[in-house]
Amino acid sequence: MRILVLNVNTTASMTTAIGDSAREVASPGTQIIELTPDFGADSCEGNFESYLAAIAVIDKVVNYPEPFDAVIQAGYGEHGREGLQELLEVPVVDITEAAASTAQFLGHKYSVVTTLDRTVPLIEDRLKLAGLTDRLASVRASGLGVLELESDPQRAIEAIVDQSRHAVQEDKAEVICLGCGGMAELEHQVREATGVPIVDGVRAAVTIAESMVRMGLSTSKVRTYAPPRPKRVIGWPLTRLTEVNAAS
Amino acid sequence: MRILVLNVNTTASMTTAIGDSAREVASPGTQIIELTPDFGADSCEGNFESYLAAIAVIDKVVNYPEPFDAVIQAGYGEHGREGLQELLEVPVVDITEAAASTAQFLGHKYSVVTTLDRTVPLIEDRLKLAGLTDRLASVRASGLGVLELESDPQRAIEAIVDQSRHAVQEDKAEVICLGCGGMAELEHQVREATGVPIVDGVRAAVTIAESMVRMGLSTSKVRTYAPPRPKRVIGWPLTRLTEVNAAS
Amino acid sequence: MRILVLNVNTTASMTTAIGDSAREVASPGTQIIELTPDFGADSCEGNFESYLAAIAVIDKVVNYPEPFDAVIQAGYGEHGREGLQELLEVPVVDITEAAASTAQFLGHKYSVVTTLDRTVPLIEDRLKLAGLTDRLASVRASGLGVLELESDPQRAIEAIVDQSRHAVQEDKAEVICLGCGGMAELEHQVREATGVPIVDGVRAAVTIAESMVRMGLSTSKVRTYAPPRPKRVIGWPLTRLTEVNAAS
Amino acid sequence: MRILVLNVNTTASMTTAIGDSAREVASPGTQIIELTPDFGADSCEGNFESYLAAIAVIDKVVNYPEPFDAVIQAGYGEHGREGLQELLEVPVVDITEAAASTAQFLGHKYSVVTTLDRTVPLIEDRLKLAGLTDRLASVRASGLGVLELESDPQRAIEAIVDQSRHAVQEDKAEVICLGCGGMAELEHQVREATGVPIVDGVRAAVTIAESMVRMGLSTSKVRTYAPPRPKRVIGWPLTRLTEVNAAS
Amino acid sequence: MRILVLNVNTTASMTTAIGDSAREVASPGTQIIELTPDFGADSCEGNFESYLAAIAVIDKVVNYPEPFDAVIQAGYGEHGREGLQELLEVPVVDITEAAASTAQFLGHKYSVVTTLDRTVPLIEDRLKLAGLTDRLASVRASGLGVLELESDPQRAIEAIVDQSRHAVQEDKAEVICLGCGGMAELEHQVREATGVPIVDGVRAAVTIAESMVRMGLSTSKVRTYAPPRPKRVIGWPLTRLTEVNAAS
Amino acid sequence: MRILVLNVNTTASMTTAIGDSAREVASPGTQIIELTPDFGADSCEGNFESYLAAIAVIDKVVNYPEPFDAVIQAGYGEHGREGLQELLEVPVVDITEAAASTAQFLGHKYSVVTTLDRTVPLIEDRLKLAGLTDRLASVRASGLGVLELESDPQRAIEAIVDQSRHAVQEDKAEVICLGCGGMAELEHQVREATGVPIVDGVRAAVTIAESMVRMGLSTSKVRTYAPPRPKRVIGWPLTRLTEVNAAS
């Protein structure tokens, strides 16, 4: 089984970290292929960057030259999953939803702890659309940006541990979803500090994508995610896709 | 006052119709400038096309060479409004939300009648995020595509009139929002058939955009719609924008 | 265009302030006519006073001797709008709903800051019925009564500024609706203190009422707001109305 | 124990029917005093009439010369209960809420069957404010007015039985609340036709009012229903009340 | 009238206290019969104990040898009420729901104050299923177990008074439901400290059960609470019930 | 890895079918151990039977003599999962929730199609508590009992296919969860008839349970699902459990 794991930003080191995380839980026989979009921002921390990432991720996936069995969109609170579902026949799993769905099997309420405060509404909105807010205790932000996770990891970890503790003690979360990726150390320290299960979205998504493939299930095509109707799409870098549509 | 009205698809005749509709209610002294994106699909009827439109609309707006006072995104149920709000200092009004907000002043419940069934969930999702579903009676589809409104108008009108009547009689809508634009005849016939007020999103949006400017109000910049943080954005046709960000 | 703006209490100086506020945004050619009810309390700060105001406002409007194009009910969180909608053919706009609808175009969440704590549930209930609570961050009270706004303005302003700051910082409001009227100074200071857009309900309502008239839209009469059925209405000061009904 | 039962309209024969219904379940020792307002419409079938009734009921209650232990507002879907709660020290029970609360102990979902379609939104709104809609299957209307219940009872009964059957079979109601009062025959036939428990709001309210008195419970006065602050209330027939307030 | 009041745990002294509380409001002529289950935990403070109590209460009720008119399940936030409703023809009242329904007649919002924090989600879940959370301000816990109410009453009272005060001042509750039973002193002190009405679930349930019987109402049998279909039920101490089913 | 799969009824042939279904998707190295409770009904079609099953399942699991890595409760819409979560250290997965969580990755809305109409409210309630109803289109019933699936499979299949078709066409479901188990033929025919993905709860639960184990995740113990406090539990067949508790 081959699973494409798409980073949503253009920072290659984060793609590597995401791929490593995915491989930790992938079954023997599952090949994880992590991909970096060809355009977009070096971190996604708002709606403009997220909308751009939606298209960049689609562009990367539809131009991927080999067959694949599932796609994971590895950005927290990002746009675009619905577009991929229309264009592909294979299952598409968003890590925001994967983490929340997994958390709900582990405790009565869950919280998400992320980086910047400005991305909290994006995450809340994606969870609202996904129908996963009834048991959401809170989305909390550490106040540190995505790239600071790499540049000053210790300070970032402390801030995230701190917010996780508040989520458990004040918001009554019983599970924490980490809305920022790629650090084994982070996960370990949050678990130590709070005593609750910590869900990593990338790993959760890998298990869900594998499960879909094993069960022979993929996106329903009867309504919302039907393939786009054949039509003219002009002036766009998504070459293969537009050619296909223009030809049909 | 100068208001940019953005078509979301690349069909120029629809842009003209939207501009004409906008000018019908614009105040003397308001200049309506209708714009067609440089890339994207010739009609938006799904998530992929809508995500593409989000970026195409942003591209068109940020490259517009003259000053302007407000922006209207003239696509029903489309993505992208939040991105524009981050990038601009002036008010941004989406016609889906403008129509619904207006309808709520006119009756206890409202319905949206649109074209294809597959776009119903997109509209429902946009209204859900906008917090405008409590008084939504239904979103109904005529089953005819956006471009068929132009190619076979009489059949399109009949189908839309029919669904509007169901919305009023069965779903108990007291107001109808037309989720498809640009035909005076359509509006007239739906009103005749149902006896309820008919709200056109473009016109509603023009009055709301003008109102914001008159009141000196624009998008809040304290959190969700703060400008993007300065960062590297690579390989993208949105040239002016990326240069600005790279320079800061 | 002639718009009636109804104060809900019997304090004439507040009527004047409301009228002045309305005129600030009224279009050239729009005539604002502010009216004080003939009976009722000198401030509305609870349900009894609000129910009384509902009838006093109806009484004043239906006895107004000249034609008019729209009506604004200028009380925050008050009863009665639905009754006016039944009795009139012209649009009716409540300032509580006008402010909230406007705020939703400006930020992801909004708060209302009002006077007495006891009126908070009234405002919450009116917003709930209006379907405008999904994006409501909070309704907060300064603890000072309506009339204290006039008698000790500086203390009142400080208390309201303080609550507005809490709304933005703790409740994550991105827009503030001032649920108490008529002071330019107040609005200025709240904006300075919070950095977010401040919506004044009266002004928002004027722009919405004008917009309805320009679009040729008025209250739907098919169900909830159909005119009262002809019937006997006895012993009541609403003389003109009861005569009309008795005669039909 | 003395319980005032307030008709909301000015039709004396309906007051009598309501009083008789109340006495059927009143405990020995409970005195039911049915009252007709001094002003208002001879039936309440919309918002204007309902707002007028709110004040007329308040007027009647505050001028009642004897002591009493509880008040029942016997109108379905009417305004005003909150005003009474502010002005009185004794419990106030609205029959719409009494019926729904009772129904929820008897089945998984309940429906309300009422008279005119135009009153359906009023009932829905009152139940929404009361927090009693989660288990509401539907509010259905027979299409016949309040007074037709008296003039052509057999036709009225058939229409209500018909809607009740739809509520059980299609909307999956397990209990029916009759949103129109005073006919033993009606209740009997609806029960026969549907096989589900039928709740009469007046009788439910009597048992609840008695229960409150027995438990020594009355309206909380700490916030929403605190007594009105002393203030000037002018020009109003509610003489005793305005005098009291003016004097304090 | 004979009402069975079922303790959910196996501590006989609590059964006695519950019975005494019930008798305080029972009408003359109502016989309160308090019962202790034959198996289960000596206090119910979690889901396992609560599920066990559900079956133990059913076992006790279906084996009760005399006729009875109503059943009260006297545990806060416990499972099982729906099972009793299927098996019995007489009304079944759960004290959690009885208290909340009663509280909603007394104030705009209510809180529940209970013992252990771990039972808060159970109570929230039961109220959610009962459709009684719209006006729920909070469920708060004193941190002391059920049995500590008996062993160190003064400390327990102080902790509960403290949480009740928070509920009123911070969560804006206007009524408190005590989610732990049997102490007149407790109720008195909470009322003194908060100034709001205090609802005891057992007493509320007694008045509701009596009311149902007086109105001739009982559980709807058309769908959710229809009697179990005749089938084989093996190996279970509920001897009478299983025999009956086996025989039918 | 060893996963216990618990049938909720006492019909051994259904246990076998469930086990077979589970093994179809289990990974190599995963041992599926299907278990039949020692007491309870031969089918679960209501609350009493479901509460009994809750305890019977707990009894069976806590007395299982070998170590195990996860537990699946294989009953649709049944009580009890929370009790198992308290008593066990390993993950517990309910098939109702597993199916719904899986369906949400595959389409915009999903429906559940089950057997008897009387079990619809149980399923709706379990999904409500699980926070999985926002995207639930409907729960529909074929009208045939659990055991009729075995005795007259063709008629049962037709009825379920029919309801599934309604779910897709009328309720706009894009995915169907089969709320009744164990027939490959059924799944095949529903997929043929509707063209949408069909989710089997048992298989979905197996993949989720395996995923939890692979990620090293289990139930949070900080609040709702903390182990029961040590206390006396009397007179109960759950011998091992009560001894442990009595000893602590």
JSON list of C-alpha atoms in Angstrom, two decimals, chain B residues 112-210:
[
{"chain": "B", "resi": 112, "resn": "VAL", "atom": "CA", "xyz": [-31.79, 29.27, -0.67]},
{"chain": "B", "resi": 113, "resn": "VAL", "atom": "CA", "xyz": [-32.63, 27.98, -4.13]},
{"chain": "B", "resi": 114, "resn": "THR", "atom": "CA", "xyz": [-29.61, 27.18, -6.26]},
{"chain": "B", "resi": 115, "resn": "THR", "atom": "CA", "xyz": [-28.62, 25.27, -9.37]},
{"chain": "B", "resi": 116, "resn": "LEU", "atom": "CA", "xyz": [-26.97, 21.85, -8.98]},
{"chain": "B", "resi": 117, "resn": "ASP", "atom": "CA", "xyz": [-27.71, 19.51, -6.12]},
{"chain": "B", "resi": 118, "resn": "ARG", "atom": "CA", "xyz": [-23.99, 18.93, -5.63]},
{"chain": "B", "resi": 119, "resn": "THR", "atom": "CA", "xyz": [-23.48, 22.54, -4.55]},
{"chain": "B", "resi": 120, "resn": "VAL", "atom": "CA", "xyz": [-26.09, 22.33, -1.79]},
{"chain": "B", "resi": 121, "resn": "PRO", "atom": "CA", "xyz": [-23.60, 21.04, 0.81]},
{"chain": "B", "resi": 122, "resn": "LEU", "atom": "CA", "xyz": [-21.13, 23.81, -0.08]},
{"chain": "B", "resi": 123, "resn": "ILE", "atom": "CA", "xyz": [-23.78, 26.45, 0.54]},
{"chain": "B", "resi": 124, "resn": "GLU", "atom": "CA", "xyz": [-24.92, 24.75, 3.75]},
{"chain": "B", "resi": 125, "resn": "ASP", "atom": "CA", "xyz": [-21.33, 24.61, 4.96]},
{"chain": "B", "resi": 126, "resn": "ARG", "atom": "CA", "xyz": [-20.66, 28.28, 4.21]},
{"chain": "B", "resi": 127, "resn": "LEU", "atom": "CA", "xyz": [-23.85, 29.28, 6.02]},
{"chain": "B", "resi": 128, "resn": "LYS", "atom": "CA", "xyz": [-22.91, 27.05, 8.94]},
{"chain": "B", "resi": 129, "resn": "LEU", "atom": "CA", "xyz": [-19.53, 28.73, 9.29]},
{"chain": "B", "resi": 130, "resn": "ALA", "atom": "CA", "xyz": [-21.22, 32.12, 8.99]},
{"chain": "B", "resi": 131, "resn": "GLY", "atom": "CA", "xyz": [-23.59, 31.22, 11.83]},
{"chain": "B", "resi": 132, "resn": "LEU", "atom": "CA", "xyz": [-26.64, 31.76, 9.63]},
{"chain": "B", "resi": 133, "resn": "THR", "atom": "CA", "xyz": [-28.37, 28.36, 9.71]},
{"chain": "B", "resi": 134, "resn": "ASP", "atom": "CA", "xyz": [-30.69, 28.68, 12.71]},
{"chain": "B", "resi": 135, "resn": "ARG", "atom": "CA", "xyz": [-33.36, 30.23, 10.55]},
{"chain": "B", "resi": 136, "resn": "LEU", "atom": "CA", "xyz": [-32.46, 28.44, 7.34]},
{"chain": "B", "resi": 137, "resn": "ALA", "atom": "CA", "xyz": [-35.48, 26.42, 6.21]},
{"chain": "B", "resi": 138, "resn": "SER", "atom": "CA", "xyz": [-33.67, 24.60, 3.37]},
{"chain": "B", "resi": 139, "resn": "VAL", "atom": "CA", "xyz": [-31.20, 24.81, 0.53]},
{"chain": "B", "resi": 140, "resn": "ARG", "atom": "CA", "xyz": [-32.84, 23.45, -2.60]},
{"chain": "B", "resi": 141, "resn": "ALA", "atom": "CA", "xyz": [-31.45, 22.79, -6.06]},
{"chain": "B", "resi": 142, "resn": "SER", "atom": "CA", "xyz": [-33.14, 23.05, -9.43]},
{"chain": "B", "resi": 143, "resn": "GLY", "atom": "CA", "xyz": [-30.87, 20.41, -10.90]},
{"chain": "B", "resi": 144, "resn": "LEU", "atom": "CA", "xyz": [-29.68, 22.65, -13.71]},
{"chain": "B", "resi": 145, "resn": "GLY", "atom": "CA", "xyz": [-26.09, 23.88, -13.97]},
{"chain": "B", "resi": 146, "resn": "VAL", "atom": "CA", "xyz": [-24.86, 27.46, -13.83]},
{"chain": "B", "resi": 147, "resn": "LEU", "atom": "CA", "xyz": [-24.30, 27.66, -17.56]},
{"chain": "B", "resi": 148, "resn": "GLU", "atom": "CA", "xyz": [-27.72, 26.24, -18.39]},
{"chain": "B", "resi": 149, "resn": "LEU", "atom": "CA", "xyz": [-29.16, 29.36, -16.80]},
{"chain": "B", "resi": 150, "resn": "GLU", "atom": "CA", "xyz": [-27.78, 31.11, -19.83]},
{"chain": "B", "resi": 151, "resn": "SER", "atom": "CA", "xyz": [-28.35, 28.47, -22.51]},
{"chain": "B", "resi": 152, "resn": "ASP", "atom": "CA", "xyz": [-31.95, 27.49, -21.71]},
{"chain": "B", "resi": 153, "resn": "PRO", "atom": "CA", "xyz": [-33.29, 30.23, -19.46]},
{"chain": "B", "resi": 154, "resn": "GLN", "atom": "CA", "xyz": [-36.96, 29.29, -19.58]},
{"chain": "B", "resi": 155, "resn": "ARG", "atom": "CA", "xyz": [-36.39, 25.72, -18.44]},
{"chain": "B", "resi": 156, "resn": "ALA", "atom": "CA", "xyz": [-34.04, 26.98, -15.75]},
{"chain": "B", "resi": 157, "resn": "ILE", "atom": "CA", "xyz": [-36.58, 29.48, -14.52]},
{"chain": "B", "resi": 158, "resn": "GLU", "atom": "CA", "xyz": [-39.32, 26.89, -14.30]},
{"chain": "B", "resi": 159, "resn": "ALA", "atom": "CA", "xyz": [-37.16, 24.53, -12.29]},
{"chain": "B", "resi": 160, "resn": "ILE", "atom": "CA", "xyz": [-36.17, 27.26, -9.89]},
{"chain": "B", "resi": 161, "resn": "VAL", "atom": "CA", "xyz": [-39.73, 28.54, -9.52]},
{"chain": "B", "resi": 162, "resn": "ASP", "atom": "CA", "xyz": [-40.78, 25.00, -8.74]},
{"chain": "B", "resi": 163, "resn": "GLN", "atom": "CA", "xyz": [-38.22, 24.54, -5.99]},
{"chain": "B", "resi": 164, "resn": "SER", "atom": "CA", "xyz": [-39.02, 27.96, -4.55]},
{"chain": "B", "resi": 165, "resn": "ARG", "atom": "CA", "xyz": [-42.64, 27.00, -4.27]},
{"chain": "B", "resi": 166, "resn": "HIS", "atom": "CA", "xyz": [-41.69, 23.80, -2.42]},
{"chain": "B", "resi": 167, "resn": "ALA", "atom": "CA", "xyz": [-39.46, 25.84, -0.11]},
{"chain": "B", "resi": 168, "resn": "VAL", "atom": "CA", "xyz": [-42.36, 28.08, 0.85]},
{"chain": "B", "resi": 169, "resn": "GLN", "atom": "CA", "xyz": [-45.07, 25.47, 1.08]},
{"chain": "B", "resi": 170, "resn": "GLU", "atom": "CA", "xyz": [-43.20, 22.51, 2.56]},
{"chain": "B", "resi": 171, "resn": "ASP", "atom": "CA", "xyz": [-40.14, 23.94, 4.27]},
{"chain": "B", "resi": 172, "resn": "LYS", "atom": "CA", "xyz": [-42.04, 27.00, 5.51]},
{"chain": "B", "resi": 173, "resn": "ALA", "atom": "CA", "xyz": [-39.58, 29.52, 4.06]},
{"chain": "B", "resi": 174, "resn": "GLU", "atom": "CA", "xyz": [-40.91, 33.07, 4.17]},
{"chain": "B", "resi": 175, "resn": "VAL", "atom": "CA", "xyz": [-38.10, 34.53, 2.05]},
{"chain": "B", "resi": 176, "resn": "ILE", "atom": "CA", "xyz": [-36.15, 33.07, -0.88]},
{"chain": "B", "resi": 177, "resn": "CYS", "atom": "CA", "xyz": [-32.48, 33.77, -1.57]},
{"chain": "B", "resi": 178, "resn": "LEU", "atom": "CA", "xyz": [-31.60, 33.06, -5.17]},
{"chain": "B", "resi": 179, "resn": "GLY", "atom": "CA", "xyz": [-28.31, 31.22, -5.17]},
{"chain": "B", "resi": 180, "resn": "CYS", "atom": "CA", "xyz": [-27.66, 31.89, -8.80]},
{"chain": "B", "resi": 181, "resn": "GLY", "atom": "CA", "xyz": [-27.43, 35.22, -10.38]},
{"chain": "B", "resi": 182, "resn": "GLY", "atom": "CA", "xyz": [-28.11, 37.72, -12.98]},
{"chain": "B", "resi": 183, "resn": "MET", "atom": "CA", "xyz": [-31.62, 37.35, -14.33]},
{"chain": "B", "resi": 184, "resn": "ALA", "atom": "CA", "xyz": [-34.25, 39.94, -13.65]},
{"chain": "B", "resi": 185, "resn": "GLU", "atom": "CA", "xyz": [-36.87, 37.72, -15.23]},
{"chain": "B", "resi": 186, "resn": "LEU", "atom": "CA", "xyz": [-36.10, 34.88, -12.84]},
{"chain": "B", "resi": 187, "resn": "GLU", "atom": "CA", "xyz": [-36.56, 37.02, -9.79]},
{"chain": "B", "resi": 188, "resn": "HIS", "atom": "CA", "xyz": [-39.83, 38.37, -11.04]},
{"chain": "B", "resi": 189, "resn": "GLN", "atom": "CA", "xyz": [-41.27, 34.96, -11.76]},
{"chain": "B", "resi": 190, "resn": "VAL", "atom": "CA", "xyz": [-40.23, 33.47, -8.43]},
{"chain": "B", "resi": 191, "resn": "ARG", "atom": "CA", "xyz": [-41.88, 36.35, -6.60]},
{"chain": "B", "resi": 192, "resn": "GLU", "atom": "CA", "xyz": [-45.06, 35.95, -8.62]},
{"chain": "B", "resi": 193, "resn": "ALA", "atom": "CA", "xyz": [-45.18, 32.22, -7.97]},
{"chain": "B", "resi": 194, "resn": "THR", "atom": "CA", "xyz": [-44.51, 32.34, -4.25]},
{"chain": "B", "resi": 195, "resn": "GLY", "atom": "CA", "xyz": [-45.65, 35.72, -2.98]},
{"chain": "B", "resi": 196, "resn": "VAL", "atom": "CA", "xyz": [-42.55, 36.06, -0.80]},
{"chain": "B", "resi": 197, "resn": "PRO", "atom": "CA", "xyz": [-39.64, 38.52, -0.91]},
{"chain": "B", "resi": 198, "resn": "ILE", "atom": "CA", "xyz": [-36.79, 37.42, -3.17]},
{"chain": "B", "resi": 199, "resn": "VAL", "atom": "CA", "xyz": [-33.26, 38.39, -2.15]},
{"chain": "B", "resi": 200, "resn": "ASP", "atom": "CA", "xyz": [-30.51, 38.71, -4.73]},
{"chain": "B", "resi": 201, "resn": "GLY", "atom": "CA", "xyz": [-27.10, 38.24, -3.12]},
{"chain": "B", "resi": 202, "resn": "VAL", "atom": "CA", "xyz": [-25.22, 40.69, -5.33]},
{"chain": "B", "resi": 203, "resn": "ARG", "atom": "CA", "xyz": [-27.61, 43.53, -4.67]},
{"chain": "B", "resi": 204, "resn": "ALA", "atom": "CA", "xyz": [-27.75, 42.75, -0.95]},
{"chain": "B", "resi": 205, "resn": "ALA", "atom": "CA", "xyz": [-23.94, 42.75, -0.85]},
{"chain": "B", "resi": 206, "resn": "VAL", "atom": "CA", "xyz": [-23.72, 46.13, -2.57]},
{"chain": "B", "resi": 207, "resn": "THR", "atom": "CA", "xyz": [-25.94, 47.77, 0.01]},
{"chain": "B", "resi": 208, "resn": "ILE", "atom": "CA", "xyz": [-24.01, 46.13, 2.85]},
{"chain": "B", "resi": 209, "resn": "ALA", "atom": "CA", "xyz": [-20.61, 47.13, 1.43]},
{"chain": "B", "resi": 210, "resn": "GLU", "atom": "CA", "xyz": [-21.79, 50.70, 0.99]}
]
